[in-house]
Amino acid sequence: MITVRTPIVDINGDEMTRMMWGMVKDKLILPYLDVDLVEFDLHVQVRDETDDQVTIDAAHAIAEHGVGVKCATITPNAARVEEYGLKQQWKSPNGTIRAILDGTVFRKPIMVANVRPMVRSWVKPITIARHAYGDIYKNVEIQVPGPGQAELVYRPAAGGAPIHRLVHTFEGPGVLMGMHNLDDSIRSFAQACIAYALDEGIDIWFAAKDTISKTYHSRFRDLFQEEVDAHQSELDASGVSYFYTLIDDAAARIMRHEGGILWACTNYDGDVMSDMLAAGFGSLGLMTSVLVSPRGVYEYEAAHGTVQRHYYRHLKGEETSTNSTATIFAWTGALAKRGELDGTPQVVDFAHQLEASVVETIEGGTMTGDLARIAEPRPARAANTVEFIEAIERRLRARLSAS
Ligand code: NAP
Ligand code: MG
């Protein structure tokens, strides 16, 4: 048994990923590690019973202990309220946790030799950092019914003259939107990107549309640059470069790039580009995600959801073939970070052994249906959910007894 010195916050979730959560812990984590898990159950019914207090408590526990690992959770909509008899459409747990930890989300694909990216030039992972505050996600909109004037007004709290800008003089119906962002949030995003890039030793790209948006997008460019300037000596010492370009130029360049970079994106760009990259690298089941808070707190998870369609098949007693790779990498990410912060290299090494066992299993031809469809060569059959985890368990045991 390897001892993990400091607790890890373990956050359980819903549906198919909840099934995999238990299997991964029982077969790949708990037999090998003496670890103090601070457990929270974010099953949608527990969130409902506690009026979502459990989510808030889980976020504070991550802040206290420094490292957490989270299973995918249902974000309730009207159908879910009906399905589970919920009191209300509780907010997205990830949104709640992010608001408390004030973090930036980094998504990175896991690469295996027999699942080639759709883009031939991508030979190394491309990590996306999505700024997760403001812009259209906190916008205010009006459906304009007919002719009239639209204005943007700012009234200083300290008094003084308000600032007015004419948006448009409507001569007929249309639409109107106001959005905002905050200097503090943009700076903390840039700081998180710089910290992540230094940690991983990869170059940073940031892109916006400052040629068109000469105030709003230019502010993002300038604040990001200021943070880069403030960290220039650390970046130089680690050989990490910073590159700013227009978002359309970045989109074109990424298709010809070999990867191995951090692509920092504004909120909307990150939403779109992260889904494009996940598909381009092969499967959502291979995409990991980590929330890095400026206070040095980390939460690891798979980028995908609860895989509802597979869960319903599971409930009907049908066989499922759901990929647990990103879930396992959420655990190894948390363990490696815990080991790094604690100064326990055996824990970091175990995390790497487990990751290598997963990659070897897939490269050896045992994989779930999502990968079996796109792997070269294609395996004779896809492993089911349990077979895949058991195959990894065998590899892990062999590796650990050899080392
Ligand atoms: P999803 O769970 O990511 O699944 C969408 C589809 O992607 C699946 O139906 C499946 O395709 C494929 N897929 C995703 N992960 C897979 C895996 N590990 N192995 C194999 N295939 C995989 O998204 P969703 O169905 O839109 O959302 C379900 C629930 O998850 C929702 O309640 C949503 O609120 C929640 N959600 C949570 C998080 C989070 O907690 N981080 C993130 C996103 C969504 P096929 O059916 O074609 O096989
Ligand atoms: Mg999206």
Short mmCIF file of C-alpha atoms and ligand atoms in Angstrom, two decimals:
data_model
loop_
_atom_site.label_atom_id
_atom_site.label_comp_id
_atom_site.label_asym_id
_atom_site.label_seq_id
_atom_site.Cartn_x
_atom_site.Cartn_y
_atom_site.Cartn_z
CA MET A 1 0.00 0.00 0.00
CA ILE A 2 1.17 3.51 -0.85
CA THR A 3 0.26 6.18 1.69
CA VAL A 4 -1.27 9.42 0.47
CA ARG A 5 -0.30 11.95 3.12
CA THR A 6 -3.08 14.54 2.75
CA PRO A 7 -6.83 13.99 2.10
CA ILE A 8 -8.38 14.16 -1.37
CA VAL A 9 -11.93 15.44 -1.78
CA ASP A 10 -13.98 12.75 -3.59
CA ILE A 11 -17.23 14.00 -5.16
CA ASN A 12 -19.63 11.38 -6.47
CA GLY A 13 -22.24 12.13 -9.13
CA ASP A 14 -24.96 10.65 -11.33
CA GLU A 15 -26.00 7.99 -13.81
CA MET A 16 -23.48 6.01 -15.86
CA THR A 17 -20.51 7.93 -14.54
CA ARG A 18 -21.66 7.09 -10.99
CA MET A 19 -21.57 3.39 -11.92
CA MET A 20 -18.02 3.81 -13.25
CA TRP A 21 -16.96 5.90 -10.23
CA GLY A 22 -17.55 3.00 -7.85
CA MET A 23 -15.81 0.48 -10.12
CA VAL A 24 -12.77 2.69 -10.68
CA LYS A 25 -12.32 3.30 -6.96
CA ASP A 26 -12.85 -0.33 -5.98
CA LYS A 27 -10.62 -1.87 -8.65
CA LEU A 28 -7.96 0.73 -9.46
CA ILE A 29 -7.53 3.06 -6.48
CA LEU A 30 -8.47 1.65 -3.06
CA PRO A 31 -6.60 -1.70 -3.35
CA TYR A 32 -3.31 0.17 -3.83
CA LEU A 33 -3.55 3.39 -1.86
CA ASP A 34 -3.99 4.20 1.79
CA VAL A 35 -5.83 7.45 1.18
CA ASP A 36 -8.14 9.58 3.29
CA LEU A 37 -11.05 10.47 0.98
CA VAL A 38 -13.31 13.32 2.10
CA GLU A 39 -16.49 12.15 0.39
CA PHE A 40 -19.44 14.17 -0.89
CA ASP A 41 -22.37 12.67 -2.73
CA LEU A 42 -23.72 15.06 -5.38
CA HIS A 43 -26.35 12.61 -6.62
CA VAL A 44 -29.14 14.89 -7.85
CA GLN A 45 -31.48 13.62 -5.11
CA VAL A 46 -28.96 14.44 -2.38
CA ARG A 47 -28.58 17.93 -3.83
CA ASP A 48 -32.36 18.20 -3.75
CA GLU A 49 -32.65 16.95 -0.14
CA THR A 50 -29.97 19.38 1.06
CA ASP A 51 -31.23 22.33 -1.01
CA ASP A 52 -27.88 22.11 -2.84
CA GLN A 53 -25.91 22.74 0.37
CA VAL A 54 -23.90 19.57 -0.35
CA THR A 55 -22.46 21.20 -3.49
CA ILE A 56 -21.41 24.30 -1.56
CA ASP A 57 -19.86 22.12 1.17
CA ALA A 58 -17.96 20.10 -1.44
CA ALA A 59 -16.53 23.28 -2.99
CA HIS A 60 -15.39 24.55 0.42
CA ALA A 61 -13.79 21.19 1.16
CA ILE A 62 -11.74 21.44 -2.05
CA ALA A 63 -10.65 24.93 -1.00
CA GLU A 64 -9.64 23.53 2.40
CA HIS A 65 -7.78 20.41 1.24
CA GLY A 66 -6.45 21.72 -2.07
CA VAL A 67 -7.23 18.77 -4.36
CA GLY A 68 -10.57 17.29 -5.40
CA VAL A 69 -11.84 14.80 -7.96
CA LYS A 70 -15.41 14.97 -9.25
CA CYS A 71 -17.75 12.60 -11.05
CA ALA A 72 -20.08 14.02 -13.71
CA THR A 73 -23.40 15.29 -12.38
CA ILE A 74 -26.84 16.02 -13.82
CA THR A 75 -27.61 19.70 -14.35
CA PRO A 76 -31.37 19.57 -13.84
CA ASN A 77 -33.73 20.84 -16.53
CA ALA A 78 -37.52 20.53 -16.59
CA ALA A 79 -37.35 16.86 -17.65
CA ARG A 80 -35.01 16.04 -14.73
CA VAL A 81 -37.29 17.81 -12.22
CA GLU A 82 -40.06 15.48 -13.38
CA GLU A 83 -37.83 12.37 -13.56
CA TYR A 84 -36.46 12.73 -10.00
CA GLY A 85 -39.31 14.70 -8.40
CA LEU A 86 -36.99 17.63 -7.59
CA LYS A 87 -38.00 20.77 -5.70
CA GLN A 88 -36.52 22.98 -8.41
CA GLN A 89 -34.06 23.16 -11.33
CA TRP A 90 -30.91 23.34 -9.18
CA LYS A 91 -28.00 25.21 -10.74
CA SER A 92 -25.13 23.43 -12.46
CA PRO A 93 -22.88 22.00 -9.71
CA ASN A 94 -19.84 22.84 -11.81
CA GLY A 95 -21.01 26.44 -12.04
CA THR A 96 -21.50 26.61 -8.26
CA ILE A 97 -18.09 25.07 -7.53
CA ARG A 98 -16.41 27.35 -10.08
CA ALA A 99 -18.03 30.43 -8.56
CA ILE A 100 -16.72 29.49 -5.09
CA LEU A 101 -13.20 28.51 -6.19
CA ASP A 102 -12.97 31.29 -8.84
CA GLY A 103 -11.13 29.07 -11.25
CA THR A 104 -10.25 28.53 -14.87
CA VAL A 105 -11.08 25.26 -16.60
CA PHE A 106 -8.38 23.52 -18.65
CA ARG A 107 -9.36 20.68 -21.01
CA LYS A 108 -6.74 18.34 -22.36
CA PRO A 109 -7.17 15.28 -24.61
CA ILE A 110 -5.54 11.93 -23.80
CA MET A 111 -3.70 10.62 -26.86
CA VAL A 112 -3.33 6.94 -27.77
CA ALA A 113 -1.38 5.64 -30.77
CA ASN A 114 -4.27 3.76 -32.37
CA VAL A 115 -6.81 6.60 -32.25
CA ARG A 116 -5.47 9.23 -34.61
CA PRO A 117 -6.80 12.79 -34.42
CA MET A 118 -9.01 13.87 -37.34
CA VAL A 119 -6.50 16.65 -38.01
CA ARG A 120 -3.32 15.03 -39.33
CA SER A 121 -0.96 17.70 -38.02
CA TRP A 122 -2.04 17.22 -34.36
CA VAL A 123 0.61 14.99 -32.80
CA LYS A 124 0.57 16.47 -29.31
CA PRO A 125 -2.41 17.42 -27.12
CA ILE A 126 -3.91 20.89 -27.50
CA THR A 127 -5.13 22.16 -24.13
CA ILE A 128 -7.94 24.69 -24.04
CA ALA A 129 -8.35 27.21 -21.24
CA ARG A 130 -11.81 28.74 -21.21
CA HIS A 131 -12.40 32.01 -19.42
CA ALA A 132 -15.49 31.09 -17.45
CA TYR A 133 -16.97 34.46 -16.49
CA GLY A 134 -19.23 36.94 -18.24
CA ASP A 135 -19.72 37.89 -21.92
CA ILE A 136 -22.85 36.33 -23.43
CA TYR A 137 -23.15 33.95 -20.44
CA LYS A 138 -24.15 36.88 -18.24
CA ASN A 139 -25.80 39.03 -20.88
CA VAL A 140 -28.93 41.14 -20.87
CA GLU A 141 -31.12 41.03 -23.96
CA ILE A 142 -34.11 42.83 -25.40
CA GLN A 143 -36.26 41.79 -28.30
CA VAL A 144 -36.87 45.19 -29.82
CA PRO A 145 -40.51 45.44 -30.89
CA GLY A 146 -40.25 48.41 -33.26
CA PRO A 147 -38.72 51.81 -33.96
CA GLY A 148 -36.81 53.47 -31.11
CA GLN A 149 -33.40 54.35 -29.75
CA ALA A 150 -31.09 51.96 -27.90
CA GLU A 151 -28.42 53.36 -25.60
CA LEU A 152 -25.65 52.00 -23.39
CA VAL A 153 -25.45 53.93 -20.09
CA TYR A 154 -22.93 53.74 -17.24
CA ARG A 155 -23.63 55.65 -14.01
CA PRO A 156 -20.55 55.98 -11.76
CA ALA A 157 -21.32 54.92 -8.17
CA ALA A 158 -19.03 57.70 -6.98
CA GLY A 159 -21.22 60.28 -8.72
CA GLY A 160 -20.26 62.38 -11.69
CA ALA A 161 -21.55 62.42 -15.23
CA PRO A 162 -22.95 59.20 -16.68
CA ILE A 163 -21.45 57.87 -19.91
CA HIS A 164 -23.92 57.39 -22.78
CA ARG A 165 -23.36 55.56 -26.07
CA LEU A 166 -25.92 55.31 -28.81
CA VAL A 167 -26.14 51.64 -29.84
CA HIS A 168 -28.61 51.98 -32.68
CA THR A 169 -31.62 53.91 -33.85
CA PHE A 170 -34.08 51.17 -34.77
CA GLU A 171 -36.46 51.86 -37.62
CA GLY A 172 -38.15 48.49 -37.19
CA PRO A 173 -38.03 45.42 -34.93
CA GLY A 174 -34.76 43.73 -34.04
CA VAL A 175 -32.68 42.44 -31.14
CA LEU A 176 -30.36 44.06 -28.62
CA MET A 177 -27.79 42.73 -26.16
CA GLY A 178 -25.62 44.12 -23.36
CA MET A 179 -22.68 42.24 -21.89
CA HIS A 180 -19.82 42.86 -19.52
CA ASN A 181 -16.62 41.51 -18.06
CA LEU A 182 -14.36 42.42 -15.13
CA ASP A 183 -10.67 43.39 -15.05
CA ASP A 184 -10.14 41.16 -11.99
CA SER A 185 -11.65 38.14 -13.70
CA ILE A 186 -9.64 38.62 -16.90
CA ARG A 187 -6.44 39.04 -14.89
CA SER A 188 -7.07 35.97 -12.80
CA PHE A 189 -7.78 34.03 -16.01
CA ALA A 190 -4.46 35.16 -17.47
CA GLN A 191 -2.67 34.27 -14.21
CA ALA A 192 -4.22 30.78 -14.18
CA CYS A 193 -3.14 30.25 -17.81
CA ILE A 194 0.42 31.36 -17.04
CA ALA A 195 0.59 29.09 -13.96
CA TYR A 196 -0.72 26.11 -15.96
CA ALA A 197 1.66 26.71 -18.87
CA LEU A 198 4.63 27.00 -16.51
CA ASP A 199 3.55 23.78 -14.77
CA GLU A 200 3.23 21.89 -18.07
CA GLY A 201 6.07 23.63 -19.89
CA ILE A 202 3.93 24.54 -22.92
CA ASP A 203 3.55 27.74 -24.94
CA ILE A 204 0.48 29.97 -24.56
CA TRP A 205 -1.72 31.31 -27.33
CA PHE A 206 -4.42 33.86 -26.65
CA ALA A 207 -6.80 35.20 -29.25
CA ALA A 208 -9.64 37.70 -29.40
CA LYS A 209 -11.18 40.04 -31.98
CA ASP A 210 -9.57 43.32 -30.98
CA THR A 211 -9.55 44.69 -34.54
CA ILE A 212 -13.35 44.85 -34.42
CA SER A 213 -13.94 45.29 -30.69
CA LYS A 214 -11.47 48.06 -30.00
CA THR A 215 -12.47 48.57 -26.36
CA TYR A 216 -13.93 45.28 -25.06
CA HIS A 217 -11.70 42.72 -26.75
CA SER A 218 -8.72 45.06 -26.63
CA ARG A 219 -9.08 45.14 -22.87
CA PHE A 220 -8.71 41.34 -22.77
CA ARG A 221 -5.59 41.57 -24.97
CA ASP A 222 -4.02 44.34 -22.87
CA LEU A 223 -4.72 42.77 -19.47
CA PHE A 224 -3.43 39.39 -20.65
CA GLN A 225 -0.27 41.10 -21.94
CA GLU A 226 0.21 42.92 -18.62
CA GLU A 227 0.10 39.62 -16.73
CA VAL A 228 2.54 38.06 -19.19
CA ASP A 229 4.89 41.03 -18.73
CA ALA A 230 4.65 40.66 -14.95
CA HIS A 231 5.71 36.99 -15.24
CA GLN A 232 8.22 37.42 -18.08
CA SER A 233 11.28 36.23 -16.17
CA GLU A 234 9.54 33.00 -15.03
CA LEU A 235 8.28 32.37 -18.56
CA ASP A 236 11.76 32.95 -20.00
CA ALA A 237 13.35 30.68 -17.41
CA SER A 238 10.94 27.87 -18.38
CA GLY A 239 11.18 28.54 -22.12
CA VAL A 240 7.44 29.23 -22.33
CA SER A 241 6.47 31.72 -25.03
CA TYR A 242 3.35 33.85 -25.35
CA PHE A 243 1.63 34.52 -28.67
CA TYR A 244 -1.35 36.80 -29.25
CA THR A 245 -3.29 36.72 -32.49
CA LEU A 246 -6.79 37.28 -33.87
CA ILE A 247 -9.26 34.50 -33.13
CA ASP A 248 -9.85 33.69 -36.80
CA ASP A 249 -6.09 33.53 -37.40
CA ALA A 250 -5.75 31.21 -34.37
CA ALA A 251 -8.54 28.96 -35.69
CA ALA A 252 -6.74 28.64 -39.03
CA ARG A 253 -3.29 28.14 -37.50
CA ILE A 254 -4.45 25.44 -35.07
CA MET A 255 -5.37 23.21 -38.04
CA ARG A 256 -1.76 23.23 -39.23
CA HIS A 257 -0.12 23.09 -35.82
CA GLU A 258 1.46 20.03 -34.20
CA GLY A 259 -0.12 20.78 -30.79
CA GLY A 260 1.56 20.78 -27.42
CA ILE A 261 0.27 24.25 -26.57
CA LEU A 262 -2.21 25.94 -24.26
CA TRP A 263 -4.90 27.81 -26.19
CA ALA A 264 -6.45 30.46 -23.94
CA CYS A 265 -9.95 31.37 -25.12
CA THR A 266 -12.58 33.91 -24.18
CA ASN A 267 -15.76 32.37 -22.77
CA TYR A 268 -17.71 31.80 -26.00
CA ASP A 269 -14.68 30.82 -28.07
CA GLY A 270 -13.72 28.31 -25.38
CA ASP A 271 -17.22 26.82 -25.36
CA VAL A 272 -17.13 26.24 -29.13
CA MET A 273 -13.46 25.35 -29.60
CA SER A 274 -13.33 22.86 -26.73
CA ASP A 275 -16.13 20.80 -28.28
CA MET A 276 -14.44 21.03 -31.67
CA LEU A 277 -11.13 19.82 -30.20
CA ALA A 278 -12.80 16.98 -28.25
CA ALA A 279 -14.37 15.67 -31.45
CA GLY A 280 -11.17 16.28 -33.41
CA PHE A 281 -9.05 14.28 -30.97
CA GLY A 282 -11.45 11.33 -31.13
CA SER A 283 -13.94 11.00 -28.27
CA LEU A 284 -15.34 12.86 -25.30
CA GLY A 285 -14.29 9.79 -23.34
CA LEU A 286 -10.66 10.86 -23.87
CA MET A 287 -11.04 14.47 -22.72
CA THR A 288 -9.92 15.47 -19.24
CA SER A 289 -10.73 18.66 -17.40
CA VAL A 290 -9.19 20.46 -14.45
CA LEU A 291 -10.34 23.56 -12.62
CA VAL A 292 -7.35 25.57 -11.41
CA SER A 293 -8.06 28.30 -8.92
CA PRO A 294 -5.72 31.28 -8.55
CA ARG A 295 -5.31 30.22 -4.90
CA GLY A 296 -3.60 27.01 -6.02
CA VAL A 297 -6.58 24.68 -5.57
CA TYR A 298 -7.32 21.94 -8.12
CA GLU A 299 -10.44 19.99 -9.10
CA TYR A 300 -10.13 17.19 -11.66
CA GLU A 301 -12.93 15.62 -13.71
CA ALA A 302 -13.82 14.05 -17.04
CA ALA A 303 -15.02 16.62 -19.57
CA HIS A 304 -18.07 14.55 -20.55
CA GLY A 305 -21.44 14.35 -18.80
CA THR A 306 -23.22 11.48 -17.06
CA VAL A 307 -23.70 9.53 -20.35
CA GLN A 308 -27.45 9.35 -19.80
CA ARG A 309 -28.26 7.24 -22.88
CA HIS A 310 -25.92 4.46 -21.75
CA TYR A 311 -27.34 4.61 -18.21
CA TYR A 312 -30.89 4.04 -19.44
CA ARG A 313 -29.63 0.98 -21.34
CA HIS A 314 -27.90 -0.20 -18.17
CA LEU A 315 -31.16 0.22 -16.20
CA LYS A 316 -32.96 -1.96 -18.77
CA GLY A 317 -30.37 -4.66 -18.10
CA GLU A 318 -28.64 -4.18 -21.45
CA GLU A 319 -24.87 -4.31 -21.82
CA THR A 320 -23.07 -0.97 -21.99
CA SER A 321 -19.71 -0.01 -23.43
CA THR A 322 -18.91 3.28 -21.71
CA ASN A 323 -15.39 4.63 -21.71
CA SER A 324 -13.98 5.24 -18.21
CA THR A 325 -10.65 6.65 -19.48
CA ALA A 326 -11.34 10.31 -18.69
CA THR A 327 -12.79 9.35 -15.29
CA ILE A 328 -9.65 7.35 -14.45
CA PHE A 329 -7.47 10.25 -15.60
CA ALA A 330 -9.43 12.56 -13.31
CA TRP A 331 -8.27 10.32 -10.43
CA THR A 332 -4.69 10.12 -11.67
CA GLY A 333 -4.59 13.89 -12.19
CA ALA A 334 -5.73 14.44 -8.60
CA LEU A 335 -3.33 11.83 -7.23
CA ALA A 336 -0.33 13.18 -9.15
CA LYS A 337 -1.10 16.72 -7.98
CA ARG A 338 -1.60 15.53 -4.40
CA GLY A 339 1.73 13.70 -4.53
CA GLU A 340 3.44 16.75 -6.00
CA LEU A 341 2.04 19.09 -3.32
CA ASP A 342 2.80 16.59 -0.53
CA GLY A 343 6.28 15.76 -1.83
CA THR A 344 5.43 12.03 -2.11
CA PRO A 345 6.92 10.77 -5.40
CA GLN A 346 5.53 7.23 -4.86
CA VAL A 347 2.01 8.67 -5.20
CA VAL A 348 2.95 10.53 -8.40
CA ASP A 349 4.54 7.35 -9.73
CA PHE A 350 1.41 5.29 -8.98
CA ALA A 351 -0.69 7.83 -10.92
CA HIS A 352 1.66 7.50 -13.90
CA GLN A 353 1.58 3.68 -13.70
CA LEU A 354 -2.20 3.74 -13.78
CA GLU A 355 -2.25 6.16 -16.74
CA ALA A 356 0.21 3.97 -18.61
CA SER A 357 -1.97 0.91 -17.86
CA VAL A 358 -4.99 2.63 -19.45
CA VAL A 359 -3.04 3.70 -22.54
CA GLU A 360 -1.49 0.22 -22.90
CA THR A 361 -4.90 -1.42 -22.60
CA ILE A 362 -6.33 0.69 -25.43
CA GLU A 363 -3.19 0.39 -27.56
CA GLY A 364 -3.30 -3.37 -26.95
CA GLY A 365 -6.71 -3.45 -28.66
CA THR A 366 -9.08 -3.55 -25.66
CA MET A 367 -11.35 -0.51 -25.82
CA THR A 368 -14.96 0.62 -25.49
CA GLY A 369 -17.32 1.20 -28.40
CA ASP A 370 -16.67 4.93 -28.80
CA LEU A 371 -13.01 4.16 -29.61
CA ALA A 372 -13.55 0.79 -31.32
CA ARG A 373 -15.47 2.68 -34.06
CA ILE A 374 -12.54 4.98 -34.88
CA ALA A 375 -9.40 3.02 -33.90
CA GLU A 376 -6.85 1.85 -36.49
CA PRO A 377 -6.71 -1.09 -36.66
CA ARG A 378 -10.30 -1.68 -35.54
CA PRO A 379 -10.59 -4.28 -32.78
CA ALA A 380 -12.64 -7.43 -33.45
CA ARG A 381 -15.11 -6.35 -30.77
CA ALA A 382 -15.62 -3.57 -28.25
CA ALA A 383 -15.14 -4.29 -24.54
CA ASN A 384 -18.09 -3.63 -22.27
CA THR A 385 -17.86 -1.13 -19.41
CA VAL A 386 -16.74 -3.72 -16.85
CA GLU A 387 -14.39 -5.66 -19.16
CA PHE A 388 -12.49 -2.48 -19.99
CA ILE A 389 -11.87 -1.61 -16.34
CA GLU A 390 -10.90 -5.22 -15.56
CA ALA A 391 -8.42 -5.25 -18.44
CA ILE A 392 -6.82 -2.09 -17.01
CA GLU A 393 -6.73 -3.71 -13.57
CA ARG A 394 -4.76 -6.68 -14.98
CA ARG A 395 -2.26 -4.36 -16.69
CA LEU A 396 -1.86 -2.29 -13.55
CA ARG A 397 -1.17 -5.36 -11.41
CA ALA A 398 1.40 -6.62 -13.91
CA ARG A 399 3.11 -3.23 -14.03
CA LEU A 400 3.22 -2.79 -10.27
CA SER A 401 4.60 -6.26 -9.66
CA ALA A 402 7.28 -5.70 -12.35
CA SER A 403 8.41 -2.38 -10.87
P1 NAP B 1 -22.68 13.33 -22.21
O1 NAP B 1 -22.99 12.65 -20.95
O2 NAP B 1 -21.31 13.91 -22.35
O3 NAP B 1 -22.92 12.29 -23.39
C1 NAP B 1 -23.19 12.65 -24.73
C2 NAP B 1 -22.86 11.48 -25.66
O4 NAP B 1 -21.45 11.43 -25.85
C3 NAP B 1 -23.22 10.12 -25.10
O5 NAP B 1 -24.57 9.81 -25.35
C4 NAP B 1 -22.24 9.23 -25.81
O6 NAP B 1 -22.62 9.04 -27.18
C5 NAP B 1 -20.99 10.09 -25.83
N1 NAP B 1 -20.15 9.92 -24.64
C6 NAP B 1 -19.87 10.84 -23.66
N2 NAP B 1 -19.05 10.34 -22.75
C7 NAP B 1 -18.80 9.06 -23.12
C8 NAP B 1 -18.02 8.01 -22.55
N3 NAP B 1 -17.34 8.20 -21.41
N4 NAP B 1 -17.99 6.82 -23.20
C9 NAP B 1 -18.68 6.63 -24.33
N5 NAP B 1 -19.42 7.59 -24.92
C10 NAP B 1 -19.48 8.78 -24.32
O7 NAP B 1 -23.71 14.53 -22.47
P2 NAP B 1 -25.31 14.58 -22.36
O8 NAP B 1 -25.89 13.23 -22.66
O9 NAP B 1 -25.69 15.76 -23.15
O10 NAP B 1 -25.58 14.92 -20.85
C11 NAP B 1 -26.02 13.96 -19.87
C12 NAP B 1 -26.07 14.64 -18.53
O11 NAP B 1 -24.76 15.06 -18.14
C13 NAP B 1 -26.95 15.87 -18.49
O12 NAP B 1 -27.84 15.77 -17.39
C14 NAP B 1 -25.99 17.03 -18.29
O13 NAP B 1 -26.54 18.01 -17.47
C15 NAP B 1 -24.81 16.37 -17.63
N6 NAP B 1 -23.49 16.99 -17.89
C16 NAP B 1 -22.63 17.06 -16.83
C17 NAP B 1 -21.35 17.53 -17.01
C18 NAP B 1 -20.44 17.57 -15.82
O14 NAP B 1 -20.82 17.21 -14.72
N7 NAP B 1 -19.21 17.98 -16.00
C19 NAP B 1 -20.91 17.92 -18.27
C20 NAP B 1 -21.80 17.82 -19.35
C21 NAP B 1 -23.08 17.33 -19.14
P3 NAP B 1 -23.49 7.79 -27.72
O15 NAP B 1 -24.78 7.82 -26.96
O16 NAP B 1 -23.60 8.08 -29.16
O17 NAP B 1 -22.69 6.53 -27.42
MG MG B 2 -20.19 23.63 -25.21
#
